[in-house]
Amino acid sequence: MPAQHPTVDGLEPAWQQALADLRASIARQPAALVAYSGGVDSALVAAIAAEQLGAQALAITGVSPALAPHLREEAQLQAQWMGIEHREIATSELNDPAYSSNPADRCYACKRELHTLLAEMRDAAAAAGFEAAVVLDGVNHDDLGDHRPGIRAAQERGVISPLAELGISKAGVRAISRALGFPWWDKPAQPCLASRFPYGEVISAERLQRVARAEAWLRQRGFAELRVRSQGEAARIELPPDQLPALLDTQLRPALVTAFLELGFTAVSLDLEGLVSGKLNRALPQP
């Protein structure tokens, strides 16, 4: 029987109820596989699954060149902190032209690959006599109004999105995570590296790794929230507007240009608008 939990100090009543509902929703499941990226949303679902289901909860991270190495490490450390069993599975979405050609619904092919593998894991466990597990993901209520083709792939596989079903927004996820003491409650959104390429521009493992190395170079110099957009062979850097002057420092700028050229980029630019989540989707037809 899942433990009863008191109200959480500092959490407004609406989110208190949302947390209670989330706990009750997950506690009703006999076992759960959590599609876990290490982001704040899936981390909350994984943490509550571990709390309510104990050893019957398992966090699964899909690993491919599109996952930045530092995010893979963070996912591992967070799972240890939560006390949930964590496994990684290799995904092969780059072998699918529906992904590597980078169409507007690229994320559908990615999530189809991940959830096919998760369904196979679930079915194999059931055949071996283990509890019949459901697959949970971290889609939140705000995601339903965004361009998220991957949601359709998850729905086709019967994945449950408890945050979205309970109306828990990104702000709610952060508020609940903060109240529960999760150190990563304010972790910036960090979509996969494939999001750095304009739709229609072919994605390869080599190009993904080049972007990962470029972003790592900046991160090592104190820039925590950033994107390095790859446009052809050129790099375009996005940072929060208040950090733009730091990148133009007379000592840092020459070293940055040299480092990026050595990675194989032919030109480096700074986006004066700054970091805007979802900027890639401006190229899509507007409804």
Short mmCIF file of C-alpha atoms in Angstrom, two decimals:
data_model
loop_
_atom_site.label_atom_id
_atom_site.label_comp_id
_atom_site.label_asym_id
_atom_site.label_seq_id
_atom_site.Cartn_x
_atom_site.Cartn_y
_atom_site.Cartn_z
CA MET A 1 0.00 0.00 0.00
CA PRO A 2 1.58 3.33 -1.02
CA ALA A 3 2.52 5.59 1.85
CA GLN A 4 0.32 8.55 2.68
CA HIS A 5 2.09 11.86 2.24
CA PRO A 6 1.38 15.12 4.09
CA THR A 7 1.03 18.45 2.35
CA VAL A 8 4.26 19.98 1.13
CA ASP A 9 5.38 23.24 2.71
CA GLY A 10 5.41 26.24 0.39
CA LEU A 11 3.29 24.64 -2.34
CA GLU A 12 0.12 26.48 -3.25
CA PRO A 13 -3.15 24.53 -2.83
CA ALA A 14 -3.74 23.94 -6.53
CA TRP A 15 -0.35 22.25 -6.90
CA GLN A 16 -0.82 20.40 -3.61
CA GLN A 17 -3.88 18.81 -5.16
CA ALA A 18 -2.07 18.17 -8.43
CA LEU A 19 0.73 16.37 -6.57
CA ALA A 20 -1.81 14.29 -4.65
CA ASP A 21 -3.57 13.40 -7.90
CA LEU A 22 -0.26 12.50 -9.56
CA ARG A 23 0.67 10.21 -6.69
CA ALA A 24 -2.74 8.53 -6.78
CA SER A 25 -2.66 8.11 -10.56
CA ILE A 26 0.74 6.42 -10.55
CA ALA A 27 -0.02 4.36 -7.43
CA ARG A 28 -2.89 2.70 -9.30
CA GLN A 29 -0.43 1.12 -11.74
CA PRO A 30 0.99 -2.32 -10.94
CA ALA A 31 4.36 -1.39 -12.46
CA ALA A 32 5.76 1.32 -14.70
CA LEU A 33 8.45 1.95 -17.27
CA VAL A 34 9.17 5.68 -17.41
CA ALA A 35 10.46 7.20 -20.63
CA TYR A 36 13.05 9.29 -18.84
CA SER A 37 15.20 11.92 -20.53
CA GLY A 38 16.48 13.59 -17.38
CA GLY A 39 14.44 16.72 -18.06
CA VAL A 40 12.43 18.22 -15.21
CA ASP A 41 9.13 16.75 -16.49
CA SER A 42 10.12 13.11 -16.89
CA ALA A 43 12.22 13.36 -13.71
CA LEU A 44 9.11 14.28 -11.72
CA VAL A 45 7.19 11.33 -13.15
CA ALA A 46 10.13 9.00 -12.45
CA ALA A 47 10.49 10.27 -8.88
CA ILE A 48 6.81 9.78 -8.08
CA ALA A 49 6.87 6.35 -9.74
CA ALA A 50 9.81 5.36 -7.52
CA GLU A 51 8.04 6.74 -4.47
CA GLN A 52 4.75 4.96 -5.14
CA LEU A 53 5.84 1.75 -6.86
CA GLY A 54 9.28 1.10 -5.43
CA ALA A 55 11.08 -1.71 -7.24
CA GLN A 56 8.20 -1.93 -9.73
CA ALA A 57 9.32 1.38 -11.30
CA LEU A 58 12.06 1.55 -13.90
CA ALA A 59 13.42 4.64 -15.67
CA ILE A 60 14.56 4.13 -19.27
CA THR A 61 16.69 6.58 -21.25
CA GLY A 62 17.07 6.27 -25.01
CA VAL A 63 20.68 6.92 -26.02
CA SER A 64 21.76 8.04 -29.47
CA PRO A 65 24.04 10.73 -30.95
CA ALA A 66 21.15 13.20 -30.50
CA LEU A 67 21.50 13.01 -26.71
CA ALA A 68 24.13 15.46 -25.50
CA PRO A 69 26.73 13.70 -23.31
CA HIS A 70 26.21 16.05 -20.35
CA LEU A 71 22.47 15.34 -20.38
CA ARG A 72 23.11 11.61 -20.34
CA GLU A 73 25.35 12.06 -17.30
CA GLU A 74 22.80 14.29 -15.58
CA ALA A 75 20.06 11.71 -16.15
CA GLN A 76 22.22 9.05 -14.53
CA LEU A 77 23.03 11.19 -11.50
CA GLN A 78 19.42 12.28 -11.02
CA ALA A 79 18.20 8.67 -11.15
CA GLN A 80 20.71 7.77 -8.44
CA TRP A 81 19.50 10.71 -6.35
CA MET A 82 15.86 9.59 -6.77
CA GLY A 83 16.66 5.98 -6.00
CA ILE A 84 15.00 4.60 -9.11
CA GLU A 85 16.52 1.80 -11.16
CA HIS A 86 17.80 3.32 -14.38
CA ARG A 87 18.61 1.63 -17.65
CA GLU A 88 19.76 2.93 -21.01
CA ILE A 89 18.74 1.56 -24.38
CA ALA A 90 20.40 2.35 -27.69
CA THR A 91 18.01 3.83 -30.22
CA SER A 92 18.59 3.81 -33.98
CA GLU A 93 16.42 6.62 -35.27
CA LEU A 94 19.30 7.92 -37.42
CA ASN A 95 18.91 4.80 -39.58
CA ASP A 96 15.36 5.88 -40.45
CA PRO A 97 15.13 8.38 -43.36
CA ALA A 98 11.92 9.67 -41.76
CA TYR A 99 14.20 11.01 -39.04
CA SER A 100 17.56 11.67 -40.69
CA SER A 101 16.05 13.67 -43.57
CA ASN A 102 14.74 16.01 -40.86
CA PRO A 103 11.15 16.63 -41.90
CA ALA A 104 8.83 18.76 -39.78
CA ASP A 105 7.53 15.61 -38.06
CA ARG A 106 11.01 14.24 -37.33
CA CYS A 107 10.12 13.82 -33.65
CA TYR A 108 7.42 11.33 -34.59
CA ALA A 109 10.04 8.94 -36.03
CA CYS A 110 12.24 9.41 -32.95
CA LYS A 111 9.49 8.68 -30.44
CA ARG A 112 8.19 5.80 -32.55
CA GLU A 113 11.61 4.17 -32.28
CA LEU A 114 11.83 4.76 -28.52
CA HIS A 115 8.32 3.58 -27.71
CA THR A 116 8.62 0.52 -29.94
CA LEU A 117 11.64 -0.53 -27.86
CA LEU A 118 9.86 0.27 -24.59
CA ALA A 119 6.84 -1.77 -25.68
CA GLU A 120 9.13 -4.70 -26.45
CA MET A 121 10.70 -4.42 -22.98
CA ARG A 122 7.26 -4.29 -21.37
CA ASP A 123 6.01 -7.29 -23.31
CA ALA A 124 9.14 -9.33 -22.57
CA ALA A 125 8.78 -8.61 -18.85
CA ALA A 126 5.13 -9.65 -18.90
CA ALA A 127 5.99 -12.88 -20.73
CA ALA A 128 8.56 -13.65 -18.02
CA GLY A 129 5.88 -13.40 -15.35
CA PHE A 130 6.55 -9.91 -14.02
CA GLU A 131 3.87 -7.37 -13.23
CA ALA A 132 2.11 -5.95 -16.28
CA ALA A 133 3.78 -2.55 -16.64
CA VAL A 134 2.48 0.61 -18.22
CA VAL A 135 4.72 3.09 -20.01
CA LEU A 136 4.68 6.64 -18.64
CA ASP A 137 6.22 9.76 -20.12
CA GLY A 138 6.80 13.35 -19.04
CA VAL A 139 4.57 15.18 -21.51
CA ASN A 140 3.03 18.08 -19.60
CA HIS A 141 -0.17 19.99 -20.27
CA ASP A 142 1.60 22.87 -22.03
CA ASP A 143 3.13 20.45 -24.54
CA LEU A 144 -0.32 19.63 -25.93
CA GLY A 145 -0.55 23.09 -27.47
CA ASP A 146 2.91 23.00 -29.06
CA HIS A 147 4.26 21.38 -32.23
CA ARG A 148 5.05 17.95 -30.75
CA PRO A 149 4.72 15.17 -33.34
CA GLY A 150 6.27 12.74 -30.87
CA ILE A 151 3.11 12.85 -28.77
CA ARG A 152 1.22 11.07 -31.54
CA ALA A 153 3.79 8.26 -31.61
CA ALA A 154 3.44 7.82 -27.85
CA GLN A 155 -0.34 7.77 -28.05
CA GLU A 156 -0.24 5.11 -30.75
CA ARG A 157 1.73 2.89 -28.37
CA GLY A 158 -0.64 3.44 -25.48
CA VAL A 159 1.78 5.53 -23.43
CA ILE A 160 0.24 7.32 -20.45
CA SER A 161 1.10 11.00 -19.89
CA PRO A 162 0.02 11.62 -16.28
CA LEU A 163 1.15 15.26 -16.17
CA ALA A 164 -0.85 16.16 -19.26
CA GLU A 165 -3.88 14.13 -18.18
CA LEU A 166 -3.96 15.91 -14.83
CA GLY A 167 -3.51 19.37 -16.34
CA ILE A 168 -0.08 19.91 -14.78
CA SER A 169 1.79 22.63 -16.68
CA LYS A 170 5.52 23.28 -16.88
CA ALA A 171 5.13 25.89 -14.13
CA GLY A 172 3.38 23.28 -12.01
CA VAL A 173 6.12 20.74 -12.62
CA ARG A 174 8.76 23.24 -11.49
CA ALA A 175 6.75 24.33 -8.44
CA ILE A 176 6.16 20.73 -7.33
CA SER A 177 9.76 19.72 -8.01
CA ARG A 178 11.07 22.68 -6.02
CA ALA A 179 8.76 21.94 -3.09
CA LEU A 180 9.90 18.30 -3.09
CA GLY A 181 13.53 19.43 -2.89
CA PHE A 182 14.68 18.28 -6.32
CA PRO A 183 17.97 20.08 -7.05
CA TRP A 184 17.14 20.28 -10.76
CA TRP A 185 13.74 21.99 -10.37
CA ASP A 186 14.89 25.02 -12.39
CA LYS A 187 16.87 23.08 -15.00
CA PRO A 188 16.53 24.80 -18.39
CA ALA A 189 14.63 23.04 -21.16
CA GLN A 190 17.21 21.26 -23.29
CA PRO A 191 15.72 19.60 -26.37
CA CYS A 192 17.71 16.97 -28.25
CA LEU A 193 20.57 18.02 -30.51
CA ALA A 194 18.51 17.33 -33.64
CA SER A 195 16.56 20.49 -32.83
CA ARG A 196 19.63 22.53 -33.79
CA PHE A 197 19.12 21.85 -37.51
CA PRO A 198 16.58 23.62 -39.76
CA TYR A 199 13.86 21.31 -41.04
CA GLY A 200 14.91 19.66 -44.28
CA GLU A 201 18.63 19.78 -43.50
CA VAL A 202 20.00 16.25 -43.23
CA ILE A 203 21.06 15.06 -39.78
CA SER A 204 24.00 12.69 -39.24
CA ALA A 205 25.86 11.40 -36.23
CA GLU A 206 28.91 13.46 -37.20
CA ARG A 207 26.93 16.70 -37.42
CA LEU A 208 25.20 16.02 -34.10
CA GLN A 209 28.56 15.38 -32.43
CA ARG A 210 29.97 18.61 -33.84
CA VAL A 211 27.11 20.59 -32.31
CA ALA A 212 27.54 18.73 -29.01
CA ARG A 213 31.25 19.64 -28.89
CA ALA A 214 30.54 23.28 -29.74
CA GLU A 215 27.94 23.58 -26.98
CA ALA A 216 30.26 21.82 -24.53
CA TRP A 217 32.98 24.40 -25.31
CA LEU A 218 30.62 27.21 -24.37
CA ARG A 219 29.24 25.39 -21.33
CA GLN A 220 32.76 24.91 -19.98
CA ARG A 221 33.10 28.69 -20.06
CA GLY A 222 30.05 29.37 -17.95
CA PHE A 223 27.23 29.58 -20.48
CA ALA A 224 24.63 27.19 -19.07
CA GLU A 225 21.64 27.99 -21.28
CA LEU A 226 22.43 28.05 -24.98
CA ARG A 227 21.90 26.62 -28.43
CA VAL A 228 24.40 26.24 -31.26
CA ARG A 229 22.27 26.16 -34.39
CA SER A 230 23.84 24.43 -37.37
CA GLN A 231 22.88 26.01 -40.68
CA GLY A 232 24.75 24.33 -43.49
CA GLU A 233 28.34 24.49 -42.35
CA ALA A 234 27.86 27.64 -40.29
CA ALA A 235 27.19 27.90 -36.56
CA ARG A 236 24.74 30.41 -35.05
CA ILE A 237 24.92 30.84 -31.29
CA GLU A 238 21.84 31.65 -29.20
CA LEU A 239 22.19 32.86 -25.60
CA PRO A 240 19.85 34.66 -23.19
CA PRO A 241 19.95 38.36 -24.20
CA ASP A 242 21.69 39.46 -21.00
CA GLN A 243 24.61 37.14 -21.76
CA LEU A 244 25.28 38.37 -25.30
CA PRO A 245 27.89 40.99 -24.25
CA ALA A 246 29.96 38.34 -22.46
CA LEU A 247 30.36 36.38 -25.67
CA LEU A 248 31.71 39.41 -27.46
CA ASP A 249 34.49 39.85 -24.91
CA THR A 250 37.67 40.74 -26.75
CA GLN A 251 39.56 37.82 -25.21
CA LEU A 252 36.85 35.15 -25.55
CA ARG A 253 35.68 35.90 -29.08
CA PRO A 254 38.90 34.97 -30.96
CA ALA A 255 39.24 31.73 -28.99
CA LEU A 256 35.62 30.84 -29.71
CA VAL A 257 36.00 31.44 -33.44
CA THR A 258 39.17 29.36 -33.55
CA ALA A 259 37.57 26.50 -31.62
CA PHE A 260 34.49 26.40 -33.83
CA LEU A 261 36.50 26.51 -37.04
CA GLU A 262 38.61 23.63 -35.75
CA LEU A 263 35.39 21.67 -35.20
CA GLY A 264 34.59 22.05 -38.90
CA PHE A 265 32.26 25.03 -38.99
CA THR A 266 33.07 27.54 -41.73
CA ALA A 267 31.56 30.57 -40.03
CA VAL A 268 30.32 31.61 -36.56
CA SER A 269 27.61 34.15 -35.79
CA LEU A 270 25.70 35.38 -32.75
CA ASP A 271 21.90 35.59 -32.86
CA LEU A 272 21.12 39.11 -31.65
CA GLU A 273 17.56 38.17 -30.73
CA GLY A 274 18.88 35.77 -28.14
CA LEU A 275 17.69 32.35 -27.08
CA VAL A 276 14.06 31.67 -27.93
CA SER A 277 12.63 28.21 -27.30
CA GLY A 278 10.93 26.74 -30.37
CA LYS A 279 12.50 29.21 -32.80
CA LEU A 280 12.94 26.38 -35.28
CA ASN A 281 9.17 26.09 -35.64
CA ARG A 282 8.85 29.57 -37.12
CA ALA A 283 9.58 27.96 -40.48
CA LEU A 284 6.42 25.87 -40.23
CA PRO A 285 3.13 27.01 -41.80
CA GLN A 286 1.10 28.89 -39.25
CA PRO A 287 -2.50 27.75 -38.61
#
